[in-house]
Amino acid sequence: MPILEKAFFTPGSDEWYWENVLMNEIKAENKDLPAMHINPQPDNQVYEFENLEELRAFDDRYKENSGNVALELIAKVFNISQSHIKGLRTLKAGMTNKSFLFEVDNQSYICRIPGKGTDVLIDRKHEYDSYMAVKDLHITERIIYFDRESGYKISKFYDGSRNADPENKEEMGRCMELLKSLHDKNIEVDHSFDIAERIEYYTKLCNESGGISFEDVSFVQKNMQILLGLLDQMKSHKCLCHIDSVADNFIITADDRIKLIDWEYAGMAEPIIDVAMCSIYSYYDKEKANVLLESYLQRKPTDLEYKKLYAYMALSGYLWSLWTVYKSNIGEEFGEYSLKMYRYAKDFFAEAMRD
C-alpha cells in the first residue's frame, strides 16, 4: 500500500504501528484513503493478532480472501479454497528465506517465501535442476510445487522429524555417509558452484550496496587469492555438491531416515567443499573438522586432503562473511555470524599454509 510505503521512509517512524499511519492520515483528512470495513467491538475490548490464523478465526472473510500471495498460491496448487488451508504456523526465519507450515487434508506442508535480495544471490532454475538431478535418489524433501521464476516452493513437512545435531558424532557420521553416497554417484548438472567466481560476485554486490567494513579486508582478500591458486594446483574431479550442508538441512524423520533439504546453492564442485561447509556452519574447530573429514572418507585423510579441507573452510568462511555484509547493507542483520565466518577465513588460511 503506497501510504504505508511512504510512512516507512518517514524519519521517526521506526516505532509506528500501522494504526499510527492510519490515524495520521485521518487527521490530515486524506481523501485518498482506501475504503475500509469496520467491525465494532465493545468498549475496552482489545484484540492482539499474532498471526494470520488468529485473524482468520476472528474474521471469516480472511478464510476465503486473505489477500496473501502465498495462500492464494497454495489454494491454486491444491485446487482448494483458502478456507481449507489450516494450521498456519510461522517457522523460524532462515538466513535466506522465510517459511511457514500449513495443513491440507490433515497433511502438513512447508511453503517457502524467498527472502529479500535472494533474486541476486540464487538462481532458482539451477536449484530446480539440482532437485531434478537427484530426484530418483529419494534423499530430498518431497517437492509439491516449485516456481523457477519467483522461488516459491511447497514441500512435504515430515511430522516428528528433527534436525541433525552437529554435536552428535553418530548423527553427523550418518550425514557424511549420505553426502559421500551422493558424491560417489558423480551426478552432473549444467551449472557450477565456483567459489572464486562467487567471492568475486559477492564482493561486487557488497561494494555496490555500501562497501565492506572489515578493516583488513584487502589483506584477507590477497590471502584468499593465494588459497585459490593453491586449490587450482590440487584440482580433483567435480560432481554435484549440496554446498549448504549445515546440520539443520539434514532432517532425521520419525522413521529414522535422513533427508537433505534446501538445494538452492547446489552445483558442480569438488566434494570436499561439502565437508568444509558443514564444518564452518557447525562452528567446528580444527579437531572437530578433522574428525568430520575422517568420518566422510571412512579412513584417515592424507595431508593433501587436510590442506584442501582447511583451504575450503577459509574460502567458505570468507564467502559467507561477504554474504552477510551484503545482507546487512540491504537491511538484514545476522549478529555475530559475519565475524565468525571472517574468523574462519583468517584462522584456516594459516592452517592451510602450514607445511
mmCIF file of C-alpha atoms in Angstrom:
data_model
loop_
_atom_site.group_PDB
_atom_site.id
_atom_site.type_symbol
_atom_site.label_atom_id
_atom_site.label_comp_id
_atom_site.label_asym_id
_atom_site.label_seq_id
_atom_site.Cartn_x
_atom_site.Cartn_y
_atom_site.Cartn_z
ATOM 1 C CA MET A 1 0.000 0.000 0.000
ATOM 2 C CA PRO A 2 1.581 3.344 -1.057
ATOM 3 C CA ILE A 3 0.528 5.103 2.152
ATOM 4 C CA LEU A 4 2.374 2.555 4.310
ATOM 5 C CA GLU A 5 5.388 2.574 2.000
ATOM 6 C CA LYS A 6 5.590 6.361 2.282
ATOM 7 C CA ALA A 7 5.336 6.182 6.073
ATOM 8 C CA PHE A 8 8.066 3.532 6.203
ATOM 9 C CA PHE A 9 10.590 6.027 4.853
ATOM 10 C CA THR A 10 9.394 8.883 7.079
ATOM 11 C CA PRO A 11 12.021 9.893 9.691
ATOM 12 C CA GLY A 12 10.948 8.899 13.197
ATOM 13 C CA SER A 13 8.509 6.222 12.068
ATOM 14 C CA ASP A 14 10.546 3.230 13.260
ATOM 15 C CA GLU A 15 8.254 2.537 16.239
ATOM 16 C CA TRP A 16 4.956 3.169 14.463
ATOM 17 C CA TYR A 17 2.218 0.580 14.122
ATOM 18 C CA TRP A 18 0.033 0.652 11.049
ATOM 19 C CA GLU A 19 -2.658 2.256 13.216
ATOM 20 C CA ASN A 20 -0.381 5.256 13.738
ATOM 21 C CA VAL A 21 -0.197 5.719 9.993
ATOM 22 C CA LEU A 22 -3.979 5.445 9.666
ATOM 23 C CA MET A 23 -4.653 7.952 12.453
ATOM 24 C CA ASN A 24 -2.185 10.425 10.948
ATOM 25 C CA GLU A 25 -3.887 10.145 7.571
ATOM 26 C CA ILE A 26 -7.344 10.600 9.105
ATOM 27 C CA LYS A 27 -6.158 13.691 10.976
ATOM 28 C CA ALA A 28 -4.721 15.054 7.733
ATOM 29 C CA GLU A 29 -8.127 14.412 6.108
ATOM 30 C CA ASN A 30 -6.544 12.370 3.336
ATOM 31 C CA LYS A 31 -9.210 11.906 0.656
ATOM 32 C CA ASP A 32 -7.322 9.012 -0.953
ATOM 33 C CA LEU A 33 -7.668 6.561 1.921
ATOM 34 C CA PRO A 34 -8.994 3.199 0.670
ATOM 35 C CA ALA A 35 -12.455 2.003 1.675
ATOM 36 C CA MET A 36 -12.346 0.140 4.980
ATOM 37 C CA HIS A 37 -14.628 -2.283 6.797
ATOM 38 C CA ILE A 38 -15.347 -1.551 10.441
ATOM 39 C CA ASN A 39 -16.023 -4.352 12.910
ATOM 40 C CA PRO A 40 -17.398 -2.591 16.047
ATOM 41 C CA GLN A 41 -16.332 -4.085 19.378
ATOM 42 C CA PRO A 42 -17.357 -3.335 22.990
ATOM 43 C CA ASP A 43 -15.555 -0.589 24.871
ATOM 44 C CA ASN A 44 -12.244 -1.670 26.390
ATOM 45 C CA GLN A 45 -12.178 -4.797 24.187
ATOM 46 C CA VAL A 46 -8.726 -5.161 22.618
ATOM 47 C CA TYR A 47 -7.527 -7.963 20.361
ATOM 48 C CA GLU A 48 -3.910 -8.697 19.519
ATOM 49 C CA PHE A 49 -3.357 -10.885 16.480
ATOM 50 C CA GLU A 50 -0.023 -12.681 16.410
ATOM 51 C CA ASN A 51 -0.541 -14.373 13.063
ATOM 52 C CA LEU A 52 -2.883 -14.759 10.125
ATOM 53 C CA GLU A 53 -4.509 -17.869 11.612
ATOM 54 C CA GLU A 54 -5.756 -15.839 14.600
ATOM 55 C CA LEU A 55 -7.101 -13.156 12.265
ATOM 56 C CA ARG A 56 -8.919 -15.786 10.208
ATOM 57 C CA ALA A 57 -10.544 -17.130 13.388
ATOM 58 C CA PHE A 58 -11.743 -13.613 14.230
ATOM 59 C CA ASP A 59 -12.942 -12.606 10.763
ATOM 60 C CA ASP A 60 -14.330 -15.291 8.440
ATOM 61 C CA ARG A 61 -13.719 -13.151 5.367
ATOM 62 C CA TYR A 62 -9.991 -13.827 5.644
ATOM 63 C CA LYS A 63 -10.636 -17.553 5.243
ATOM 64 C CA GLU A 64 -11.649 -17.137 1.617
ATOM 65 C CA ASN A 65 -9.831 -13.990 0.587
ATOM 66 C CA SER A 66 -6.797 -13.263 2.702
ATOM 67 C CA GLY A 67 -5.044 -11.027 0.199
ATOM 68 C CA ASN A 68 -1.944 -13.099 0.941
ATOM 69 C CA VAL A 69 0.073 -14.126 -2.132
ATOM 70 C CA ALA A 70 1.321 -17.350 -0.555
ATOM 71 C CA LEU A 71 -2.161 -18.517 0.478
ATOM 72 C CA GLU A 72 -3.530 -17.686 -2.948
ATOM 73 C CA LEU A 73 -0.748 -19.808 -4.451
ATOM 74 C CA ILE A 74 -1.423 -22.737 -2.096
ATOM 75 C CA ALA A 75 -5.140 -22.663 -2.925
ATOM 76 C CA LYS A 76 -4.303 -22.744 -6.628
ATOM 77 C CA VAL A 77 -1.738 -25.556 -6.330
ATOM 78 C CA PHE A 78 -4.071 -27.801 -4.314
ATOM 79 C CA ASN A 79 -7.201 -26.663 -6.173
ATOM 80 C CA ILE A 80 -8.993 -25.750 -2.963
ATOM 81 C CA SER A 81 -10.499 -22.661 -1.385
ATOM 82 C CA GLN A 82 -8.384 -20.783 1.145
ATOM 83 C CA SER A 83 -10.746 -21.895 3.909
ATOM 84 C CA HIS A 84 -9.361 -25.447 3.507
ATOM 85 C CA ILE A 85 -5.850 -24.259 4.395
ATOM 86 C CA LYS A 86 -5.460 -24.970 8.108
ATOM 87 C CA GLY A 87 -2.859 -24.838 10.860
ATOM 88 C CA LEU A 88 -0.860 -21.868 9.669
ATOM 89 C CA ARG A 89 2.325 -21.623 11.712
ATOM 90 C CA THR A 90 5.330 -19.444 11.080
ATOM 91 C CA LEU A 91 8.643 -21.242 11.147
ATOM 92 C CA LYS A 92 11.791 -19.553 12.381
ATOM 93 C CA ALA A 93 13.066 -17.445 9.502
ATOM 94 C CA GLY A 94 16.124 -18.896 7.822
ATOM 95 C CA MET A 95 19.103 -16.843 6.730
ATOM 96 C CA THR A 96 17.979 -16.833 3.124
ATOM 97 C CA ASN A 97 14.205 -17.338 3.133
ATOM 98 C CA LYS A 98 11.088 -17.260 5.278
ATOM 99 C CA SER A 99 8.834 -20.292 5.582
ATOM 100 C CA PHE A 100 5.582 -21.298 7.200
ATOM 101 C CA LEU A 101 3.747 -24.537 7.902
ATOM 102 C CA PHE A 102 0.212 -25.264 6.808
ATOM 103 C CA GLU A 103 -2.133 -28.230 6.564
ATOM 104 C CA VAL A 104 -4.344 -29.501 3.763
ATOM 105 C CA ASP A 105 -6.449 -32.616 4.436
ATOM 106 C CA ASN A 106 -4.504 -33.317 7.638
ATOM 107 C CA GLN A 107 -1.133 -33.401 5.834
ATOM 108 C CA SER A 108 1.470 -30.807 6.790
ATOM 109 C CA TYR A 109 3.451 -28.863 4.217
ATOM 110 C CA ILE A 110 6.009 -26.058 4.153
ATOM 111 C CA CYS A 111 5.721 -23.013 1.935
ATOM 112 C CA ARG A 112 8.990 -21.214 1.295
ATOM 113 C CA ILE A 113 8.884 -17.484 0.625
ATOM 114 C CA PRO A 114 12.138 -16.178 -0.901
ATOM 115 C CA GLY A 115 13.887 -13.627 1.293
ATOM 116 C CA LYS A 116 14.892 -10.081 0.474
ATOM 117 C CA GLY A 117 17.722 -9.852 -2.051
ATOM 118 C CA THR A 118 17.764 -13.571 -2.876
ATOM 119 C CA ASP A 119 16.988 -12.841 -6.517
ATOM 120 C CA VAL A 120 20.561 -11.600 -6.979
ATOM 121 C CA LEU A 121 22.110 -14.372 -4.860
ATOM 122 C CA ILE A 122 20.371 -17.512 -6.088
ATOM 123 C CA ASP A 123 19.425 -18.862 -9.494
ATOM 124 C CA ARG A 124 16.159 -20.709 -8.894
ATOM 125 C CA LYS A 125 16.387 -22.502 -12.241
ATOM 126 C CA HIS A 126 19.671 -24.005 -11.092
ATOM 127 C CA GLU A 127 18.097 -25.020 -7.797
ATOM 128 C CA TYR A 128 15.245 -26.727 -9.625
ATOM 129 C CA ASP A 129 17.694 -28.553 -11.905
ATOM 130 C CA SER A 130 19.597 -29.809 -8.863
ATOM 131 C CA TYR A 131 16.415 -31.193 -7.323
ATOM 132 C CA MET A 132 15.564 -32.931 -10.592
ATOM 133 C CA ALA A 133 19.071 -34.389 -10.859
ATOM 134 C CA VAL A 134 18.774 -36.178 -7.500
ATOM 135 C CA LYS A 135 15.051 -36.925 -7.660
ATOM 136 C CA ASP A 136 15.477 -40.665 -8.143
ATOM 137 C CA LEU A 137 17.757 -40.922 -5.084
ATOM 138 C CA HIS A 138 14.871 -40.009 -2.758
ATOM 139 C CA ILE A 139 17.213 -38.125 -0.426
ATOM 140 C CA THR A 140 15.499 -34.717 -0.585
ATOM 141 C CA GLU A 141 12.225 -33.473 0.786
ATOM 142 C CA ARG A 142 9.237 -34.254 -1.437
ATOM 143 C CA ILE A 143 8.608 -31.241 -3.682
ATOM 144 C CA ILE A 144 4.942 -30.445 -4.355
ATOM 145 C CA TYR A 145 5.423 -27.184 -6.242
ATOM 146 C CA PHE A 146 8.424 -25.168 -7.402
ATOM 147 C CA ASP A 147 8.328 -21.821 -9.210
ATOM 148 C CA ARG A 148 11.597 -21.345 -11.100
ATOM 149 C CA GLU A 149 10.958 -17.632 -11.509
ATOM 150 C CA SER A 150 9.818 -16.457 -8.065
ATOM 151 C CA GLY A 151 11.462 -19.140 -5.928
ATOM 152 C CA TYR A 152 8.260 -20.076 -4.105
ATOM 153 C CA LYS A 153 8.429 -23.720 -3.067
ATOM 154 C CA ILE A 154 5.890 -26.029 -1.434
ATOM 155 C CA SER A 155 7.198 -29.261 0.038
ATOM 156 C CA LYS A 156 6.060 -32.010 2.353
ATOM 157 C CA PHE A 157 6.669 -31.484 6.069
ATOM 158 C CA TYR A 158 7.802 -34.615 7.874
ATOM 159 C CA ASP A 159 5.878 -34.765 11.153
ATOM 160 C CA GLY A 160 8.034 -35.931 14.026
ATOM 161 C CA SER A 161 11.252 -35.063 12.209
ATOM 162 C CA ARG A 162 14.171 -33.145 13.680
ATOM 163 C CA ASN A 163 17.404 -31.533 12.563
ATOM 164 C CA ALA A 164 20.670 -33.403 12.887
ATOM 165 C CA ASP A 165 22.701 -32.449 15.945
ATOM 166 C CA PRO A 166 26.165 -31.148 14.979
ATOM 167 C CA GLU A 167 27.467 -32.223 18.389
ATOM 168 C CA ASN A 168 26.266 -35.810 17.945
ATOM 169 C CA LYS A 169 29.124 -37.734 16.360
ATOM 170 C CA GLU A 170 26.952 -40.693 15.335
ATOM 171 C CA GLU A 171 24.358 -38.486 13.643
ATOM 172 C CA MET A 172 26.970 -36.451 11.798
ATOM 173 C CA GLY A 173 28.585 -39.689 10.688
ATOM 174 C CA ARG A 174 25.304 -40.690 9.057
ATOM 175 C CA CYS A 175 25.045 -37.266 7.417
ATOM 176 C CA MET A 176 28.549 -37.649 5.988
ATOM 177 C CA GLU A 177 27.628 -41.118 4.737
ATOM 178 C CA LEU A 178 24.731 -39.591 2.811
ATOM 179 C CA LEU A 179 26.988 -36.896 1.320
ATOM 180 C CA LYS A 180 29.629 -39.452 0.344
ATOM 181 C CA SER A 181 26.969 -41.608 -1.323
ATOM 182 C CA LEU A 182 25.747 -38.575 -3.263
ATOM 183 C CA HIS A 183 29.246 -37.620 -4.385
ATOM 184 C CA ASP A 184 30.172 -41.170 -5.360
ATOM 185 C CA LYS A 185 27.315 -41.207 -7.870
ATOM 186 C CA ASN A 186 29.139 -38.457 -9.812
ATOM 187 C CA ILE A 187 25.915 -36.714 -10.809
ATOM 188 C CA GLU A 188 26.429 -33.859 -13.253
ATOM 189 C CA VAL A 189 24.394 -30.701 -13.835
ATOM 190 C CA ASP A 190 24.945 -27.805 -16.220
ATOM 191 C CA HIS A 191 25.805 -25.264 -13.532
ATOM 192 C CA SER A 192 28.696 -24.948 -11.111
ATOM 193 C CA PHE A 193 29.348 -23.559 -7.684
ATOM 194 C CA ASP A 194 32.633 -21.815 -8.433
ATOM 195 C CA ILE A 195 33.830 -20.363 -5.145
ATOM 196 C CA ALA A 196 36.275 -17.997 -6.843
ATOM 197 C CA GLU A 197 33.525 -16.604 -9.050
ATOM 198 C CA ARG A 198 31.143 -16.369 -6.076
ATOM 199 C CA ILE A 199 33.686 -14.434 -3.999
ATOM 200 C CA GLU A 200 34.222 -12.009 -6.858
ATOM 201 C CA TYR A 201 30.470 -11.617 -7.361
ATOM 202 C CA TYR A 202 29.647 -11.133 -3.654
ATOM 203 C CA THR A 203 32.491 -8.605 -3.378
ATOM 204 C CA LYS A 204 30.901 -6.669 -6.234
ATOM 205 C CA LEU A 205 27.484 -6.771 -4.549
ATOM 206 C CA CYS A 206 28.982 -5.503 -1.286
ATOM 207 C CA ASN A 207 30.842 -2.647 -2.963
ATOM 208 C CA GLU A 208 27.733 -1.600 -4.878
ATOM 209 C CA SER A 209 25.496 -1.665 -1.788
ATOM 210 C CA GLY A 210 27.633 0.157 0.764
ATOM 211 C CA GLY A 211 31.088 -1.386 0.899
ATOM 212 C CA ILE A 212 32.891 -3.900 3.119
ATOM 213 C CA SER A 213 33.508 -2.742 6.684
ATOM 214 C CA PHE A 214 36.324 -5.128 7.681
ATOM 215 C CA GLU A 215 39.446 -3.009 8.234
ATOM 216 C CA ASP A 216 41.889 -5.617 6.962
ATOM 217 C CA VAL A 217 39.759 -6.856 4.070
ATOM 218 C CA SER A 218 42.422 -6.028 1.440
ATOM 219 C CA PHE A 219 44.943 -8.204 3.278
ATOM 220 C CA VAL A 220 42.458 -11.057 3.702
ATOM 221 C CA GLN A 221 41.414 -10.796 0.041
ATOM 222 C CA LYS A 222 45.033 -11.329 -1.010
ATOM 223 C CA ASN A 223 45.280 -14.379 1.229
ATOM 224 C CA MET A 224 42.136 -15.820 -0.326
ATOM 225 C CA GLN A 225 43.684 -15.413 -3.764
ATOM 226 C CA ILE A 226 46.683 -17.393 -2.536
ATOM 227 C CA LEU A 227 44.369 -20.196 -1.416
ATOM 228 C CA LEU A 228 42.522 -20.185 -4.734
ATOM 229 C CA GLY A 229 45.859 -20.583 -6.508
ATOM 230 C CA LEU A 230 46.751 -23.422 -4.150
ATOM 231 C CA LEU A 231 43.490 -25.237 -4.841
ATOM 232 C CA ASP A 232 43.952 -24.733 -8.560
ATOM 233 C CA GLN A 233 47.142 -26.786 -8.300
ATOM 234 C CA MET A 234 45.322 -29.553 -6.389
ATOM 235 C CA LYS A 235 42.294 -29.935 -8.663
ATOM 236 C CA SER A 236 40.337 -33.153 -8.463
ATOM 237 C CA HIS A 237 37.096 -34.359 -10.025
ATOM 238 C CA LYS A 238 33.882 -32.406 -9.622
ATOM 239 C CA CYS A 239 30.325 -33.623 -9.101
ATOM 240 C CA LEU A 240 27.028 -32.260 -7.886
ATOM 241 C CA CYS A 241 27.543 -30.929 -4.350
ATOM 242 C CA HIS A 242 24.954 -29.558 -1.945
ATOM 243 C CA ILE A 243 27.070 -26.603 -0.696
ATOM 244 C CA ASP A 244 24.608 -25.573 2.052
ATOM 245 C CA SER A 245 25.354 -28.666 4.121
ATOM 246 C CA VAL A 246 24.535 -27.151 7.506
ATOM 247 C CA ALA A 247 23.358 -29.672 10.104
ATOM 248 C CA ASP A 248 19.906 -28.056 10.063
ATOM 249 C CA ASN A 249 19.497 -29.142 6.436
ATOM 250 C CA PHE A 250 19.891 -32.797 7.395
ATOM 251 C CA ILE A 251 16.440 -33.885 8.562
ATOM 252 C CA ILE A 252 16.045 -37.084 10.565
ATOM 253 C CA THR A 253 12.498 -38.330 10.030
ATOM 254 C CA ALA A 254 10.282 -40.117 12.540
ATOM 255 C CA ASP A 255 11.178 -43.455 10.912
ATOM 256 C CA ASP A 256 14.913 -42.624 11.206
ATOM 257 C CA ARG A 257 15.617 -41.782 7.559
ATOM 258 C CA ILE A 258 17.825 -38.823 6.657
ATOM 259 C CA LYS A 259 16.701 -36.216 4.148
ATOM 260 C CA LEU A 260 18.940 -33.462 2.773
ATOM 261 C CA ILE A 261 16.844 -30.364 2.124
ATOM 262 C CA ASP A 262 17.279 -26.874 0.606
ATOM 263 C CA TRP A 263 19.393 -27.280 -2.529
ATOM 264 C CA GLU A 264 19.424 -23.619 -3.557
ATOM 265 C CA TYR A 265 23.233 -23.300 -3.671
ATOM 266 C CA ALA A 266 23.912 -26.753 -5.133
ATOM 267 C CA GLY A 267 26.161 -27.108 -8.163
ATOM 268 C CA MET A 268 29.225 -28.798 -9.592
ATOM 269 C CA ALA A 269 32.163 -28.550 -7.186
ATOM 270 C CA GLU A 270 34.882 -30.573 -5.503
ATOM 271 C CA PRO A 271 33.230 -32.925 -2.972
ATOM 272 C CA ILE A 272 35.370 -31.882 -0.021
ATOM 273 C CA ILE A 273 33.714 -28.452 -0.089
ATOM 274 C CA ASP A 274 30.563 -30.006 1.414
ATOM 275 C CA VAL A 275 32.604 -31.242 4.400
ATOM 276 C CA ALA A 276 34.200 -27.813 4.778
ATOM 277 C CA MET A 277 30.842 -26.071 4.633
ATOM 278 C CA CYS A 278 29.347 -28.402 7.223
ATOM 279 C CA SER A 279 32.338 -27.755 9.486
ATOM 280 C CA ILE A 280 32.086 -23.972 9.489
ATOM 281 C CA TYR A 281 28.291 -23.954 9.697
ATOM 282 C CA SER A 282 28.631 -26.124 12.821
ATOM 283 C CA TYR A 283 31.311 -23.771 14.224
ATOM 284 C CA TYR A 284 33.782 -26.653 14.404
ATOM 285 C CA ASP A 285 37.370 -26.116 15.428
ATOM 286 C CA LYS A 286 40.245 -27.851 13.636
ATOM 287 C CA GLU A 287 39.969 -31.077 15.641
ATOM 288 C CA LYS A 288 36.233 -31.495 15.045
ATOM 289 C CA ALA A 289 36.639 -30.664 11.352
ATOM 290 C CA ASN A 290 39.326 -33.346 11.104
ATOM 291 C CA VAL A 291 37.002 -35.894 12.699
ATOM 292 C CA LEU A 292 34.228 -34.949 10.264
ATOM 293 C CA LEU A 293 36.542 -35.426 7.277
ATOM 294 C CA GLU A 294 37.649 -38.813 8.623
ATOM 295 C CA SER A 295 34.005 -39.775 9.044
ATOM 296 C CA TYR A 296 33.262 -38.711 5.474
ATOM 297 C CA LEU A 297 36.193 -40.630 3.976
ATOM 298 C CA GLN A 298 35.920 -43.610 6.360
ATOM 299 C CA ARG A 299 39.700 -43.582 6.645
ATOM 300 C CA LYS A 300 42.492 -41.302 7.797
ATOM 301 C CA PRO A 301 42.826 -38.366 5.351
ATOM 302 C CA THR A 302 46.068 -37.609 3.578
ATOM 303 C CA ASP A 303 47.999 -34.418 4.288
ATOM 304 C CA LEU A 304 46.758 -33.076 0.960
ATOM 305 C CA GLU A 305 43.136 -33.753 1.913
ATOM 306 C CA TYR A 306 43.564 -31.962 5.234
ATOM 307 C CA LYS A 307 45.123 -29.000 3.453
ATOM 308 C CA LYS A 308 42.285 -28.882 0.942
ATOM 309 C CA LEU A 309 39.709 -29.030 3.752
ATOM 310 C CA TYR A 310 41.319 -26.076 5.542
ATOM 311 C CA ALA A 311 41.568 -24.078 2.323
ATOM 312 C CA TYR A 312 37.875 -24.576 1.595
ATOM 313 C CA MET A 313 36.961 -23.733 5.201
ATOM 314 C CA ALA A 314 38.846 -20.450 4.902
ATOM 315 C CA LEU A 315 37.413 -19.569 1.499
ATOM 316 C CA SER A 316 33.892 -20.560 2.519
ATOM 317 C CA GLY A 317 34.149 -18.510 5.693
ATOM 318 C CA TYR A 318 35.230 -15.505 3.647
ATOM 319 C CA LEU A 319 32.429 -16.068 1.128
ATOM 320 C CA TRP A 320 29.687 -16.192 3.767
ATOM 321 C CA SER A 321 31.119 -13.195 5.592
ATOM 322 C CA LEU A 322 30.708 -11.271 2.320
ATOM 323 C CA TRP A 323 27.190 -12.699 2.029
ATOM 324 C CA THR A 324 26.242 -11.299 5.437
ATOM 325 C CA VAL A 325 27.887 -7.938 4.698
ATOM 326 C CA TYR A 326 25.714 -7.623 1.595
ATOM 327 C CA LYS A 327 22.633 -8.668 3.554
ATOM 328 C CA SER A 328 23.478 -6.077 6.218
ATOM 329 C CA ASN A 329 23.923 -3.424 3.548
ATOM 330 C CA ILE A 330 20.357 -4.021 2.338
ATOM 331 C CA GLY A 331 18.867 -4.051 5.828
ATOM 332 C CA GLU A 332 19.130 -7.598 7.230
ATOM 333 C CA GLU A 333 21.342 -8.355 10.215
ATOM 334 C CA PHE A 334 22.713 -11.711 11.374
ATOM 335 C CA GLY A 335 24.541 -10.752 14.552
ATOM 336 C CA GLU A 336 27.976 -12.252 15.055
ATOM 337 C CA TYR A 337 27.672 -14.702 12.173
ATOM 338 C CA SER A 338 29.647 -12.452 9.821
ATOM 339 C CA LEU A 339 32.540 -12.086 12.276
ATOM 340 C CA LYS A 340 32.611 -15.828 12.965
ATOM 341 C CA MET A 341 32.817 -16.591 9.251
ATOM 342 C CA TYR A 342 35.506 -13.937 8.778
ATOM 343 C CA ARG A 343 37.497 -15.543 11.582
ATOM 344 C CA TYR A 344 37.409 -18.861 9.704
ATOM 345 C CA ALA A 345 38.911 -17.083 6.694
ATOM 346 C CA LYS A 346 41.834 -15.875 8.792
ATOM 347 C CA ASP A 347 42.448 -18.876 11.030
ATOM 348 C CA PHE A 348 42.150 -21.567 8.385
ATOM 349 C CA PHE A 349 44.231 -19.646 5.882
ATOM 350 C CA ALA A 350 47.023 -20.115 8.392
ATOM 351 C CA GLU A 351 46.192 -23.816 8.785
ATOM 352 C CA ALA A 352 46.109 -24.381 5.020
ATOM 353 C CA MET A 353 49.514 -22.737 4.579
ATOM 354 C CA ARG A 354 51.282 -24.875 7.177
ATOM 355 C CA ASP A 355 53.867 -27.331 5.824
#
